[in-house]
């Protein structure tokens, strides 16, 4: 191994070699012990402490077992000397300017049959301007193995790179999560009980508190039986107030709602809480009666699973009014009508095609050039409009209207398990990639401008060919295309 000199003034090269836990190899314990270098009987425990002036030489007859982090000037292992790193739970960090292994010297951390399972790092330190004589071959910072030297470093094998199997989409509900949407036919108060440990829906129910008082009682009872600590999402779809009695209103108030007491006819209302913790509640309520236009009561709240993954629970209770343009109606010979043209006349000519109360109107020449229109008169539903072409009345034109469709209720409940994160679908098994590892996602054309680093996050729901990474957005517009598809594990 050889590391280049750094001519820079202050610069620390870090070489970090990290191993992760791997399932034990099958076989009798004694065999395993014999294969593990740190079990060799001749080893003497070694704890050199932190002394940057200590020039370590491990020579004939010395076999040392490094049992804790240490800082030394440099290490030279030769003439049958051995240095073995103890495989233990506690991390070991060895700081030195260089390590030279030659002439029968040996350095071991794990072996092929007994991979290192702990966490061991070697940090090579030092500055170029410190007046240290470089080795003529290895330079200043190095782990150098010369003639007769042995270096054995064995950790868990990690897949070093693979391809994306699917175009990258930032986050979203595509992988896992929960999505619930209802409109007509699902009237009342809709409750979801969610497990705070996993972010999964345990149970959900609907209470038609428009139809009957009994449903109101059932709602209150249901809320009482939910165990403390569970997440509750409660929202109205369509109508939920007509037969809502005091018992139910009070049960919801106890959970932390401030608006449910005053829930009125067709009001959108959304609520999220943790049972037993009213101060955790979030709520939205609109005093709108479901006639014209749209209105939405929306809430969301972030939670963390027991494995530390964020999830976003959100709900919206809405009235939605979709709009649609009519077809174009042509006017070849328009005689000027005093006070403008009546929409009711047009409607009579084209029965069933134009709504009573258009939201917008648009006119163009027959060639499609925009004209100016103005609604000049309305009495009741008798709208009139005039059309101008550069200040003159329009001669020959076509006109269309924007009509509101009947309002419809809409309720959605969403659990997004990819908050600030993205799931990558890969071509190989990547179970060797662990939380904290850094990935580089790079373009197959190797442009450094099309590469980005991501940190691996814990992901219980991921399959063997999936990995979850921190971050949701990709600054390069071209990332997200299949073209950008090599994923490489970064070696620090
Ligand atoms: C290994 O130990 C180093 C130094 O203590 C630490 O920075 C690193 O996070 C550890 N890695 C793991 C995977 O525990
Ligand atoms: C992606 O992976 C899935 C499952 O492993 C496989 O069925 C599918 O064919 C792969 N798609 C591509 C484009 O390689
Ligand atoms: C949670 O979800 C809601 C609804 O989709 C969204 O508006 C909100 O931004 C999300 N919050 C976070 C932090 O992702
Ligand atoms: C005409 O008006 C419509 C609606 O206001 C607009 O979308 C369109 O771009 C306009 N066309 C031109 C050519 O200005
Ligand atoms: C999501 O990421 C942004 C940018 O890194 C950060 O500012 C924000 O706090 C993160 N949100 C959560 C909920 O972690």
Coordinates of C-alpha atoms and ligand atoms in Angstrom, one line a residue, residues 299-302 312-315 414 416 419-420 472, ligand 3:
X299 CA -53.2 18.5 9.4
X300 CA -50.0 16.6 9.6
X301 CA -47.6 15.5 12.3
X302 CA -44.2 13.8 12.3
X312 CA -45.5 11.7 8.5
X313 CA -49.2 11.2 9.3
X314 CA -51.5 13.6 7.5
X315 CA -55.2 13.9 6.8
X414 CA -51.7 9.3 4.4
X416 CA -45.6 8.7 4.5
X419 CA -39.8 11.6 5.2
X420 CA -36.7 13.3 4.0
X472 CA -35.2 13.6 -0.9
Ligands
LIG3 C1 -46.3 15.7 5.7 O1 -47.4 15.5 4.8 C2 -48.1 16.6 4.4 C3 -49.2 16.2 3.5 O2 -48.8 15.5 2.4 C4 -47.2 17.7 3.8 O3 -47.9 18.8 3.4 C5 -46.1 18.0 4.7 O4 -45.2 18.9 4.1 C6 -45.3 16.7 5.1 N1 -44.3 17.1 6.1 C7 -43.0 16.7 6.0 C8 -42.1 17.2 7.0 O5 -42.7 15.9 5.1

